[in-house]
Coordinates of C-alpha atoms in Angstrom, one line a residue:
Chain E
M1 CA -122.8 49.1 23.4
L2 CA -120.8 50.7 26.4
T3 CA -118.1 48.3 26.2
L4 CA -117.3 48.9 22.5
G5 CA -117.6 52.4 22.4
A6 CA -115.2 52.5 25.4
I7 CA -112.6 49.8 23.2
V8 CA -113.3 52.7 20.9
V9 CA -112.1 55.9 22.4
D10 CA -109.1 53.5 24.3
G11 CA -108.4 52.0 21.7
V12 CA -108.2 55.2 20.1
T13 CA -106.0 57.3 22.5
Y14 CA -103.7 54.4 22.7
A15 CA -103.0 53.7 19.4
A16 CA -102.1 57.7 18.9
W17 CA -99.6 57.2 22.0
L18 CA -98.0 54.0 20.0
F19 CA -98.2 55.9 17.1
L20 CA -95.9 58.9 18.4
I21 CA -93.3 57.0 20.0
G22 CA -92.5 53.7 17.3
V23 CA -93.1 56.8 14.4
G24 CA -89.3 58.1 14.6
L25 CA -88.3 54.5 15.4
T26 CA -89.8 52.8 11.8
L27 CA -88.8 56.9 10.4
V28 CA -84.6 56.0 11.5
F29 CA -84.8 52.5 10.7
G30 CA -86.4 53.4 6.9
V31 CA -83.0 55.8 6.2
L32 CA -80.4 54.8 8.0
R33 CA -81.4 50.6 8.2
I34 CA -80.6 50.3 12.3
L35 CA -82.6 49.8 14.9
N36 CA -81.5 52.4 17.2
I37 CA -83.0 50.6 21.3
A38 CA -81.9 54.4 22.7
H39 CA -85.0 55.7 21.5
G40 CA -86.1 54.5 25.0
A41 CA -83.5 56.8 26.1
F42 CA -84.8 59.7 24.2
Y43 CA -88.2 59.0 25.2
S44 CA -87.4 59.6 28.7
F45 CA -84.9 62.1 28.7
G46 CA -87.8 63.6 26.6
A47 CA -90.3 62.5 29.8
Y48 CA -87.7 64.5 32.2
A49 CA -87.5 67.3 30.1
A50 CA -91.0 68.2 30.0
A51 CA -91.1 68.1 34.1
F52 CA -87.8 70.3 33.4
G53 CA -89.8 72.8 31.7
V54 CA -93.2 71.8 33.1
G55 CA -91.3 73.1 36.7
L56 CA -88.9 76.4 35.7
G57 CA -92.6 77.4 33.9
A58 CA -94.2 77.3 37.3
R59 CA -91.6 78.6 39.1
M60 CA -91.7 81.8 36.9
E61 CA -95.1 82.0 37.2
L62 CA -96.3 81.4 33.9
S63 CA -99.9 80.4 32.3
L64 CA -100.2 75.9 31.8
L65 CA -100.1 76.9 28.0
A66 CA -96.7 78.3 28.5
Q67 CA -95.5 75.9 30.6
F68 CA -96.5 72.4 28.4
M69 CA -94.8 74.7 25.4
L70 CA -91.8 75.3 27.4
A71 CA -91.9 71.5 28.4
I72 CA -92.2 71.0 24.1
G73 CA -89.4 73.0 23.4
A74 CA -87.2 71.7 26.3
A75 CA -87.7 68.2 25.2
L76 CA -87.7 69.0 21.1
A77 CA -83.8 71.2 22.4
I78 CA -82.0 68.1 24.8
G79 CA -83.2 65.8 21.3
V80 CA -81.1 67.9 18.6
V81 CA -78.9 67.9 20.9
L82 CA -78.9 63.9 21.7
G83 CA -79.4 63.0 18.4
F84 CA -77.2 64.7 16.7
V85 CA -74.3 63.9 19.1
V86 CA -75.3 59.8 18.8
E87 CA -75.0 60.0 15.6
R88 CA -72.3 62.0 15.1
C89 CA -70.2 60.6 17.5
V90 CA -71.6 56.0 17.5
L91 CA -73.6 55.4 14.4
T92 CA -71.6 56.6 11.8
R93 CA -68.4 55.0 12.4
L94 CA -70.8 52.3 11.8
Y95 CA -72.7 52.2 8.7
A96 CA -70.3 50.0 7.1
R97 CA -70.2 47.7 10.0
K98 CA -72.7 44.7 10.6
E99 CA -76.5 46.1 11.8
A100 CA -76.5 43.3 14.8
L101 CA -73.1 45.9 16.0
A102 CA -74.8 49.3 15.5
L103 CA -78.0 47.0 17.4
L104 CA -75.4 46.4 19.3
A105 CA -74.4 50.1 20.4
T106 CA -77.5 51.7 20.5
Y107 CA -77.6 49.2 23.3
A108 CA -74.8 50.4 25.0
V109 CA -76.3 54.3 24.2
F110 CA -79.2 53.4 26.3
L111 CA -77.5 52.2 28.8
I112 CA -75.5 55.6 29.4
L113 CA -78.2 57.4 28.3
E114 CA -81.2 55.5 31.6
D115 CA -77.9 56.6 33.6
F116 CA -77.4 59.9 32.6
T117 CA -81.3 60.2 33.9
K118 CA -80.5 59.3 36.9
I119 CA -77.3 61.4 38.3
L120 CA -79.5 64.1 36.3
W121 CA -82.6 63.7 37.6
G122 CA -82.1 61.2 40.7
P123 CA -83.8 58.0 41.6
Q124 CA -86.7 59.5 42.3
S125 CA -90.1 59.6 40.2
V126 CA -90.5 63.0 39.1
Y127 CA -94.3 64.8 37.8
A128 CA -95.5 66.5 35.1
N129 CA -99.2 66.6 35.7
G130 CA -99.9 70.3 35.4
P131 CA -101.2 71.4 32.4
R132 CA -103.4 67.6 32.2
D133 CA -104.9 68.4 35.5
A134 CA -105.6 71.8 34.6
L135 CA -107.5 70.8 30.8
G136 CA -109.7 68.1 33.3
Q137 CA -112.6 65.9 31.8
V138 CA -114.2 65.7 28.7
P139 CA -118.2 63.4 28.2
I140 CA -117.3 61.2 24.7
G141 CA -120.9 59.4 25.4
P142 CA -121.6 58.2 28.2
L143 CA -118.3 58.6 29.7
M144 CA -115.3 61.1 31.1
Y145 CA -112.5 61.1 28.7
P146 CA -109.5 63.3 30.4
L147 CA -109.7 66.4 27.3
Y148 CA -105.1 65.7 27.3
D149 CA -105.6 61.8 26.5
V150 CA -108.3 63.2 23.6
L151 CA -105.6 66.2 22.6
L152 CA -102.9 63.4 22.2
V153 CA -104.9 61.9 19.4
A154 CA -104.8 65.3 17.6
A155 CA -101.0 66.1 18.1
A156 CA -100.3 62.1 17.3
A157 CA -102.4 63.4 14.1
L158 CA -101.1 66.5 13.4
T159 CA -96.9 64.9 14.0
G160 CA -98.4 62.0 11.1
L161 CA -99.1 64.9 9.4
A162 CA -96.3 67.3 9.2
I163 CA -94.4 63.6 8.7
W164 CA -96.0 62.8 5.6
Y165 CA -96.2 66.5 4.5
V166 CA -91.9 66.6 4.6
L167 CA -91.1 62.9 3.2
Y168 CA -93.8 63.4 -0.2
R169 CA -94.3 67.2 -0.6
T170 CA -91.0 69.0 -0.4
K171 CA -87.5 69.1 -2.0
T172 CA -85.8 67.9 1.1
G173 CA -88.4 64.1 1.6
F174 CA -88.0 63.7 -1.9
K175 CA -83.9 63.5 -1.2
V176 CA -84.3 61.1 2.5
Q177 CA -87.0 58.8 -0.1
A178 CA -84.3 58.8 -2.3
V179 CA -82.1 57.8 0.4
V180 CA -84.2 54.9 2.1
F181 CA -84.2 53.6 -1.6
D182 CA -81.1 52.6 -2.9
R183 CA -78.1 55.0 -0.9
E184 CA -75.5 54.3 -3.8
V185 CA -77.7 55.8 -6.5
S186 CA -79.1 58.8 -4.5
S187 CA -75.3 60.2 -3.4
A188 CA -74.6 59.6 -7.4
M189 CA -77.3 61.8 -8.3
G190 CA -75.7 64.2 -5.8
I191 CA -77.8 63.8 -2.2
H192 CA -75.0 64.6 0.8
V193 CA -76.2 61.9 1.7
T194 CA -74.5 61.9 5.4
R195 CA -75.9 65.2 5.9
V196 CA -79.9 63.2 5.6
M197 CA -78.6 60.4 7.7
T198 CA -77.3 62.9 10.0
A199 CA -80.5 65.0 9.4
T200 CA -82.7 61.8 9.5
F201 CA -81.2 60.8 13.0
V202 CA -81.8 64.0 14.7
V203 CA -85.2 64.1 13.4
G204 CA -85.8 60.3 14.8
A205 CA -85.0 61.4 18.1
C206 CA -86.7 64.8 18.3
L207 CA -89.5 62.4 18.1
G208 CA -89.2 60.5 19.8
T209 CA -88.2 62.7 23.0
L210 CA -91.8 64.7 21.6
A211 CA -93.4 61.4 22.5
G212 CA -91.5 61.6 26.2
A213 CA -93.2 65.2 26.8
L214 CA -96.0 64.2 25.1
T215 CA -96.7 61.6 27.5
A216 CA -94.8 63.4 30.3
P217 CA -98.4 64.7 32.1
K218 CA -99.7 61.0 32.5
I219 CA -97.3 59.3 33.9
A220 CA -95.1 59.8 36.8
I221 CA -91.5 59.6 35.3
S222 CA -89.0 57.4 37.3
P223 CA -85.8 55.6 35.6
G224 CA -86.7 51.8 33.7
I225 CA -89.2 54.2 31.7
G226 CA -87.9 53.4 28.5
V227 CA -87.7 49.6 28.6
E228 CA -91.3 49.4 28.1
V229 CA -91.6 51.7 25.0
I230 CA -88.4 50.7 23.0
V231 CA -90.4 46.6 23.3
L232 CA -93.5 48.4 22.6
A233 CA -92.5 50.1 19.9
F234 CA -90.9 47.6 18.3
A235 CA -93.5 45.5 18.1
V236 CA -95.5 48.2 16.8
V237 CA -93.6 49.1 13.6
V238 CA -92.2 45.8 13.0
I239 CA -96.5 44.9 12.6
G240 CA -96.6 47.4 9.8
G241 CA -93.1 46.6 8.5
L242 CA -90.3 48.3 9.2
G243 CA -89.2 51.8 8.2
S244 CA -92.3 52.2 6.7
I245 CA -94.4 55.2 8.1
S246 CA -97.7 54.1 7.2
G247 CA -96.8 51.0 8.7
A248 CA -96.4 51.9 12.0
I249 CA -100.1 54.1 11.8
V250 CA -101.5 50.9 10.8
G251 CA -99.6 49.1 13.5
A252 CA -100.1 51.5 16.6
C253 CA -103.9 51.1 14.8
I254 CA -104.2 47.2 15.1
V255 CA -102.1 46.7 19.1
G256 CA -104.3 49.9 20.5
I257 CA -107.6 48.5 19.6
G258 CA -106.4 44.8 20.4
R259 CA -105.8 46.3 23.5
A260 CA -108.3 48.1 24.3
A261 CA -110.8 45.1 23.5
A262 CA -108.6 42.7 25.6
T263 CA -108.6 44.8 28.2
H264 CA -111.9 45.2 29.0
L265 CA -113.5 41.9 27.7
L266 CA -110.4 39.9 28.2
P267 CA -107.8 41.4 31.4
Q268 CA -106.2 38.0 31.3
V269 CA -104.3 38.5 28.5
E270 CA -103.5 42.4 28.4
L271 CA -100.1 42.1 28.7
F272 CA -99.1 40.1 26.3
V273 CA -101.9 41.4 23.4
V274 CA -99.3 43.6 22.2
Y275 CA -96.8 40.2 21.1
L276 CA -99.6 38.1 20.5
A277 CA -100.7 40.7 17.5
M278 CA -97.1 40.7 16.7
A279 CA -96.8 36.8 16.3
A280 CA -99.9 36.5 14.8
V281 CA -99.4 39.2 11.7
L282 CA -95.5 38.2 12.1
T283 CA -97.2 34.2 11.4
V284 CA -98.7 35.2 7.9
R285 CA -96.2 38.5 7.1
P286 CA -92.5 37.1 8.3
L287 CA -91.3 40.9 7.8
G288 CA -94.8 43.2 7.8
L289 CA -98.0 44.3 6.8
F290 CA -95.8 47.1 4.7
A291 CA -92.1 45.8 4.5
R292 CA -90.4 46.4 1.2
P293 CA -89.8 43.0 -0.4
E294 CA -86.1 42.2 -0.9
A295 CA -84.2 40.4 -4.1
R296 CA -82.0 37.5 -2.8
K297 CA -78.6 37.8 -3.9
I298 CA -76.6 35.1 -4.3
Chain Z
M1 CA -56.3 18.9 5.2
K2 CA -55.4 17.7 8.7
K3 CA -57.0 15.6 10.8
T4 CA -57.8 17.1 14.6
P5 CA -56.8 14.7 17.4
F6 CA -60.4 14.2 19.4
V7 CA -59.0 15.7 22.8
D8 CA -57.2 18.5 21.4
A9 CA -55.9 22.5 23.2
T10 CA -59.4 23.1 24.6
L11 CA -60.4 19.8 25.8
I12 CA -57.0 19.4 27.6
A13 CA -56.7 23.0 29.1
L14 CA -60.6 22.4 30.5
A15 CA -60.1 19.7 32.2
A16 CA -57.0 20.8 33.8
L17 CA -58.5 23.7 34.1
A18 CA -61.1 21.8 36.4
V19 CA -59.5 20.2 38.0
L20 CA -57.1 22.8 38.8
L21 CA -60.8 24.4 40.4
S22 CA -61.3 21.6 42.3
L23 CA -57.8 21.4 44.5
G24 CA -57.3 25.1 44.7
G25 CA -60.5 25.8 46.3
G26 CA -59.7 24.5 50.0
F27 CA -56.7 27.2 49.0
M28 CA -59.8 30.0 48.0
P29 CA -61.1 33.0 50.5
G30 CA -64.9 32.2 50.7
W31 CA -66.0 34.8 47.9
V32 CA -63.4 34.3 45.4
R33 CA -65.5 30.6 45.5
Y34 CA -68.2 33.0 44.9
L35 CA -66.7 34.3 42.2
T36 CA -65.8 31.6 40.6
Q37 CA -68.8 29.6 40.7
V38 CA -71.0 33.0 39.6
S39 CA -68.5 33.4 36.3
L40 CA -68.5 30.0 35.8
A41 CA -73.0 30.6 35.5
T42 CA -72.4 33.1 33.7
T43 CA -70.1 31.8 31.6
L44 CA -72.6 29.2 29.8
A45 CA -75.0 31.5 29.1
A46 CA -72.5 33.2 27.2
V47 CA -71.1 29.7 25.7
G48 CA -74.3 30.1 24.1
V49 CA -74.7 33.9 23.0
M50 CA -72.0 32.7 21.6
I51 CA -72.4 30.0 19.8
L52 CA -75.9 31.8 18.2
L53 CA -73.1 34.7 17.3
R54 CA -71.2 32.3 15.8
A55 CA -73.4 32.2 13.6
G56 CA -74.5 36.0 12.8
L57 CA -77.2 35.7 15.2
L58 CA -77.3 38.1 18.4
T59 CA -80.0 37.1 20.7
F60 CA -81.1 39.6 23.6
G61 CA -83.0 36.8 25.1
Q62 CA -80.5 34.8 26.8
G63 CA -81.8 36.0 30.1
L64 CA -84.7 33.3 29.1
Y65 CA -83.8 30.9 29.5
Y66 CA -80.7 31.5 31.9
F67 CA -84.0 32.3 34.4
I68 CA -86.4 28.9 33.7
G69 CA -83.1 27.1 34.3
A70 CA -82.7 29.3 37.7
Y71 CA -86.1 28.8 38.7
S72 CA -86.7 25.3 38.3
V73 CA -84.3 24.7 41.1
P74 CA -86.6 26.3 43.6
L75 CA -89.3 25.5 41.8
L76 CA -88.8 21.8 41.8
Q77 CA -87.7 21.8 46.1
K78 CA -90.8 23.4 46.8
H79 CA -93.5 22.0 43.7
L80 CA -92.1 18.4 44.0
G81 CA -89.7 18.4 46.7
V82 CA -86.4 17.0 44.4
S83 CA -83.4 18.9 45.4
D84 CA -81.0 16.8 43.6
I85 CA -78.4 18.6 41.5
L86 CA -77.9 16.8 39.2
L87 CA -81.6 16.4 39.2
A88 CA -82.3 20.3 38.5
T89 CA -79.4 20.8 35.9
V90 CA -81.8 17.7 33.4
V91 CA -84.7 18.8 34.5
G92 CA -83.9 22.6 33.5
T93 CA -82.2 22.3 30.5
M94 CA -85.0 20.4 29.1
A95 CA -87.6 22.7 30.1
A96 CA -85.0 25.9 28.1
V97 CA -85.3 23.5 25.1
A98 CA -88.9 22.6 25.4
V99 CA -89.3 26.2 25.4
A100 CA -86.8 26.9 22.9
A101 CA -88.5 24.3 20.5
V102 CA -91.3 26.2 20.9
A103 CA -90.1 29.4 20.3
G104 CA -87.5 28.5 17.6
L105 CA -90.4 27.5 15.2
F106 CA -91.0 31.2 15.2
T107 CA -87.4 32.4 15.8
S108 CA -85.2 30.4 13.3
R109 CA -87.0 32.3 10.3
Y110 CA -85.5 35.6 11.6
R111 CA -81.9 37.1 10.7
G112 CA -80.5 40.6 11.8
I113 CA -82.1 42.9 14.3
F114 CA -85.3 40.7 14.0
F115 CA -83.9 37.8 15.6
S116 CA -82.2 40.2 18.1
M117 CA -85.4 41.7 18.9
L118 CA -88.1 39.1 18.8
T119 CA -85.8 36.9 21.3
L120 CA -85.6 40.4 23.5
A121 CA -89.6 40.2 23.4
I122 CA -90.7 37.0 24.4
S123 CA -88.0 36.9 27.2
M124 CA -89.4 41.0 28.2
V125 CA -93.0 38.9 28.0
V126 CA -92.0 36.5 30.3
Y127 CA -90.3 38.7 32.8
G128 CA -93.8 40.4 32.7
I129 CA -95.5 37.2 34.1
A130 CA -92.8 36.3 36.6
V131 CA -93.1 39.6 38.0
K132 CA -96.5 39.4 38.3
S133 CA -97.3 35.9 39.2
P134 CA -97.2 34.0 42.1
L135 CA -95.6 30.9 41.0
F136 CA -92.4 32.6 41.0
G137 CA -92.5 34.2 43.8
G138 CA -93.3 38.0 42.3
S139 CA -90.6 40.3 41.9
D140 CA -89.3 38.7 45.0
G141 CA -88.3 35.9 43.3
L142 CA -87.6 32.6 45.4
N143 CA -85.1 31.3 47.7
V144 CA -83.1 27.8 47.5
R145 CA -83.3 26.2 50.3
G146 CA -80.4 22.8 51.0
A147 CA -79.3 20.8 48.1
S148 CA -78.7 17.2 47.3
L149 CA -76.7 14.9 45.5
V150 CA -77.2 11.6 44.7
G151 CA -79.5 10.9 47.9
E152 CA -76.8 12.9 50.2
S153 CA -78.3 15.9 51.5
F154 CA -75.6 18.6 52.4
S155 CA -76.5 21.9 54.5
G156 CA -74.3 24.6 55.8
E157 CA -70.7 25.0 54.7
K158 CA -70.5 21.2 53.2
L159 CA -73.4 21.8 50.8
Q160 CA -71.0 25.1 49.7
W161 CA -68.4 22.5 48.6
V162 CA -71.1 20.7 47.3
T163 CA -72.5 23.4 45.1
Y164 CA -68.5 24.9 44.2
F165 CA -67.8 21.1 42.9
C166 CA -70.7 20.1 40.9
S167 CA -70.5 24.2 39.7
V168 CA -66.9 23.2 38.4
W169 CA -67.9 20.1 37.0
I170 CA -70.6 20.9 35.5
A171 CA -69.7 24.4 33.9
A172 CA -66.9 22.0 32.2
L173 CA -68.4 19.3 31.7
Y174 CA -71.2 21.4 29.1
M175 CA -68.6 23.5 27.9
A176 CA -66.2 20.5 26.4
I177 CA -70.5 19.8 24.9
A178 CA -69.8 22.8 23.4
H179 CA -66.7 22.8 22.0
L180 CA -67.3 19.2 20.1
L181 CA -70.4 21.2 18.5
L182 CA -68.3 24.1 17.2
R183 CA -65.9 20.8 16.1
S184 CA -68.6 19.0 14.5
R185 CA -70.3 19.4 11.1
L186 CA -73.4 21.6 12.9
G187 CA -70.6 24.0 14.7
K188 CA -69.2 24.6 11.0
T189 CA -72.2 25.0 9.1
A190 CA -73.2 28.0 11.5
E191 CA -70.4 29.3 10.8
A192 CA -70.8 29.1 7.4
L193 CA -74.6 30.8 7.6
E194 CA -72.9 33.8 9.0
Q195 CA -71.0 33.9 5.6
N196 CA -73.6 33.3 3.0
E197 CA -77.0 31.5 4.0
V198 CA -78.1 31.5 0.4
R199 CA -75.1 29.7 -0.9
L200 CA -75.8 27.2 2.0
D201 CA -79.4 26.8 1.2
Y202 CA -78.0 25.9 -2.8
L203 CA -75.6 22.7 -1.0
G204 CA -78.4 22.0 0.2
V205 CA -78.3 23.1 3.9
S206 CA -81.4 24.3 5.6
P207 CA -80.0 27.4 7.4
K208 CA -83.6 27.5 9.1
W209 CA -82.8 24.0 10.8
T210 CA -79.5 24.5 11.7
V211 CA -80.4 28.0 13.3
Y212 CA -82.9 26.3 14.9
A213 CA -80.6 23.1 16.2
I214 CA -78.2 26.0 17.3
S215 CA -80.9 28.2 19.2
L216 CA -81.9 24.6 21.1
F217 CA -78.4 24.2 22.5
S218 CA -78.3 27.2 23.5
A219 CA -80.4 27.8 25.6
S220 CA -79.4 24.3 27.0
L221 CA -76.6 26.1 28.1
G222 CA -78.3 29.2 29.2
A223 CA -80.6 27.2 31.2
A224 CA -77.2 24.8 32.9
G225 CA -76.2 28.3 33.5
G226 CA -79.2 29.1 34.9
T227 CA -79.6 26.4 37.3
L228 CA -75.7 27.0 38.4
A229 CA -76.6 30.5 39.3
A230 CA -79.8 29.3 40.8
L231 CA -77.5 26.9 43.5
S232 CA -74.9 29.5 43.7
A233 CA -76.7 32.3 45.0
R234 CA -79.5 30.0 46.7
H235 CA -81.8 33.3 45.2
V236 CA -83.7 33.8 41.9
D237 CA -85.8 36.6 40.7
P238 CA -87.7 37.5 38.2
S239 CA -84.6 40.2 36.9
F240 CA -83.1 37.0 35.6
A241 CA -85.1 37.7 32.4
Y242 CA -84.4 40.8 32.5
W243 CA -82.6 42.0 29.6
T244 CA -80.0 43.3 30.5
T245 CA -79.1 40.7 31.7
A246 CA -79.0 39.1 28.3
G247 CA -77.2 42.1 27.8
E248 CA -74.5 41.7 30.2
F249 CA -74.1 37.6 28.1
V250 CA -73.7 39.6 24.9
F251 CA -70.6 42.4 27.2
I252 CA -69.3 38.8 27.8
V253 CA -69.1 37.4 24.4
L254 CA -67.9 41.0 24.0
L255 CA -65.0 40.9 26.3
G256 CA -63.4 38.0 25.9
G257 CA -64.4 36.5 22.2
Q258 CA -65.9 34.6 19.9
R259 CA -62.6 32.3 19.3
S260 CA -62.7 29.8 21.4
V261 CA -65.6 28.7 24.1
L262 CA -62.7 29.4 26.7
G263 CA -63.7 33.5 25.1
P264 CA -66.7 33.9 27.3
L265 CA -64.8 32.1 30.7
V266 CA -62.2 35.1 30.9
G267 CA -64.9 37.6 29.7
A268 CA -67.2 36.8 32.3
V269 CA -64.3 36.4 35.3
L270 CA -63.6 40.3 33.6
L271 CA -67.3 40.7 34.3
E272 CA -67.6 39.9 37.7
V273 CA -63.6 41.9 38.9
M274 CA -65.5 45.3 36.9
R275 CA -68.8 44.6 38.9
I276 CA -66.9 44.5 42.6
V277 CA -64.6 47.0 41.2
S278 CA -67.9 49.3 39.7
S279 CA -69.9 48.6 42.8
S280 CA -67.5 50.2 45.7
Y281 CA -66.3 52.5 43.3
F282 CA -69.4 53.9 42.3
P283 CA -72.1 51.4 43.0
D284 CA -74.9 54.0 40.7
Q285 CA -73.4 53.7 37.6
W286 CA -72.7 50.4 36.9
Q287 CA -74.7 50.3 33.8
M288 CA -73.3 53.4 31.9
L289 CA -70.0 51.5 32.9
L290 CA -70.8 48.4 32.1
G291 CA -72.9 49.9 27.9
A292 CA -69.3 53.6 28.2
M293 CA -67.0 49.6 28.4
M294 CA -69.3 48.4 24.9
L295 CA -68.9 51.4 23.0
L296 CA -66.0 51.8 23.4
I297 CA -64.5 48.6 21.9
I298 CA -67.6 48.0 19.2
L299 CA -66.1 51.7 18.5
F300 CA -62.4 51.2 18.9
L301 CA -61.3 47.8 18.4
P302 CA -61.0 47.5 14.7
A303 CA -63.1 45.9 12.8
G304 CA -63.6 41.8 13.0
A305 CA -62.2 41.6 16.0
A306 CA -64.4 43.1 18.1
S307 CA -63.8 41.7 21.1
I308 CA -61.1 42.1 23.9
G309 CA -60.6 38.3 23.4
G310 CA -59.9 38.7 19.5
F311 CA -58.2 41.8 19.8
A312 CA -55.2 40.2 22.2
F313 CA -55.0 37.2 19.7
A314 CA -54.3 39.0 17.6
F315 CA -51.6 40.4 18.9
V316 CA -50.0 37.9 20.7
R317 CA -50.0 35.3 17.5
R318 CA -47.6 39.1 15.9
V319 CA -45.8 39.7 19.1
L320 CA -44.6 36.2 18.2
G321 CA -44.3 36.1 15.4
G322 CA -46.8 33.4 13.7
G323 CA -47.9 35.6 11.5
K324 CA -48.6 38.7 9.9
W325 CA -51.2 41.1 11.4
R326 CA -53.9 39.6 10.7
L327 CA -57.2 40.1 12.3
T328 CA -59.5 37.0 11.1
A329 CA -62.2 36.5 13.7
K330 CA -65.6 36.7 12.6
G331 CA -67.3 39.4 11.6
G332 CA -65.2 40.6 9.2
A333 CA -65.6 44.2 8.9
R334 CA -67.0 44.8 5.2
D335 CA -68.6 42.0 3.9
R336 CA -70.8 42.7 1.6
A337 CA -71.7 39.6 -0.3
A338 CA -75.3 38.8 1.1

């Protein structure tokens, strides 16, 4: 019973994190049809920006909440800048070309940004653990959990809800959906497709930096944290189907619970349980659970 | 259609190059010889990437097979006491083909970014295992002790010479085989796959098994490159399976072009030169340099050429007046037929 409880709580917190790192990737793919490897770099930039924000707040002797807000603000600001620059300078030239080439371009951007973080913040680890430590622990059943990790679930839910609201309840969201469905027809209907694409990419980049900023208090921020994230995020969103938001939620839950179960019951497979889950799902549904079927064109 | 003679220009060039490198080895300073060996190792792996890329498949998992080939050398030495260079190459290649035969069942169903990301994921899983596993020496890797060739073991300077000659001739042989494959029916089918897969299917060729076959071949090239790298550097570590290693192979193809097996050779040499220059001027920004170069090639070379090699080829053709300014290379940009 104890293990079951632990599996559920661990699984849900891990799923929340997975959703946060995956949702930006899947949103961008849905609209731009580009798998953005640089998402991992956005994540690490967000984490570093959060460390910067927390550090700045601490030096200005702000309250912990204000420090945290500063961290999030810094991460979002850097997300807007990075997203805009990358989309306008790089991706916009590649829409007409092969998707593999665009993938390679985002990989190149990843490499560049990764070294940028080293130049800006040095090779050693930085920390932003103030807010998380201050929140302390909370009992869930017989187990103690860091309150921050539990709040992260709420943050992930809130993020998901916000995306859902914008996509399905606002006019902007309808435009985005139209672009996802068919670029050419939406452009014929008077939607400014390029603008929608730029905006989506900026939002996607912000989701990446936000995920980094929210994770920052939990980890030692060092060069290379983005690599694992991009591979994991891909595994998660591909389970649900690339481009599908609800798919990202389902994928995150499957992987989160799966990994928590493996950690507690069968620690040997923990390392690759994510990929096992991915392989299992893809064997049954080659394009993921919620992927839109595509017609064969000759 | 004119029938190409069996011994064509590329094969002659390869043979000439191998002879030249063998004879010229004595005149090279040690570091140039070492550089040649390393370039040849990465060339083989990159030719594997190129074969898949010609079929429109971008692999980010070539590092895995490089890793398998490389580790087969010290593992054979340590556990079976086998140090024969040729045997290690054969065993490494076989092991890689076996792994690719399993992985390929899964990946050959996929195209585009799915193929790229799945190959990437597989090689990163292996990297994750290798870093933690004592069998592979953890993140420190393993050392390669002396090597032997048909029963005679070597050490010291003699060993360096033996590995040099073996590298040159094994690489030349594998590149020749790769060239013959590209020229063969399978090679042409793979190219057609990139053009229009559905039509190929209707013509009675199975795209899946074509991809499967060339994946196996590509893996064997990666492993052969890995064994050469292990023999040259005398040390292997898990970073061989890391995605940046695979990224460098893709970069080599981007630099050298995918028109012929000689393209990756040019690319590999350029990459090693870049690495030397970069390590003396900005040692910590290697990735950035690599990324920036990659981005510049992708963004600013004309669509379709997508490589310095392809660009140079087209340019030379124009200068020689052999045709109009035409970029026919793979991946003609606005091909939206599929």
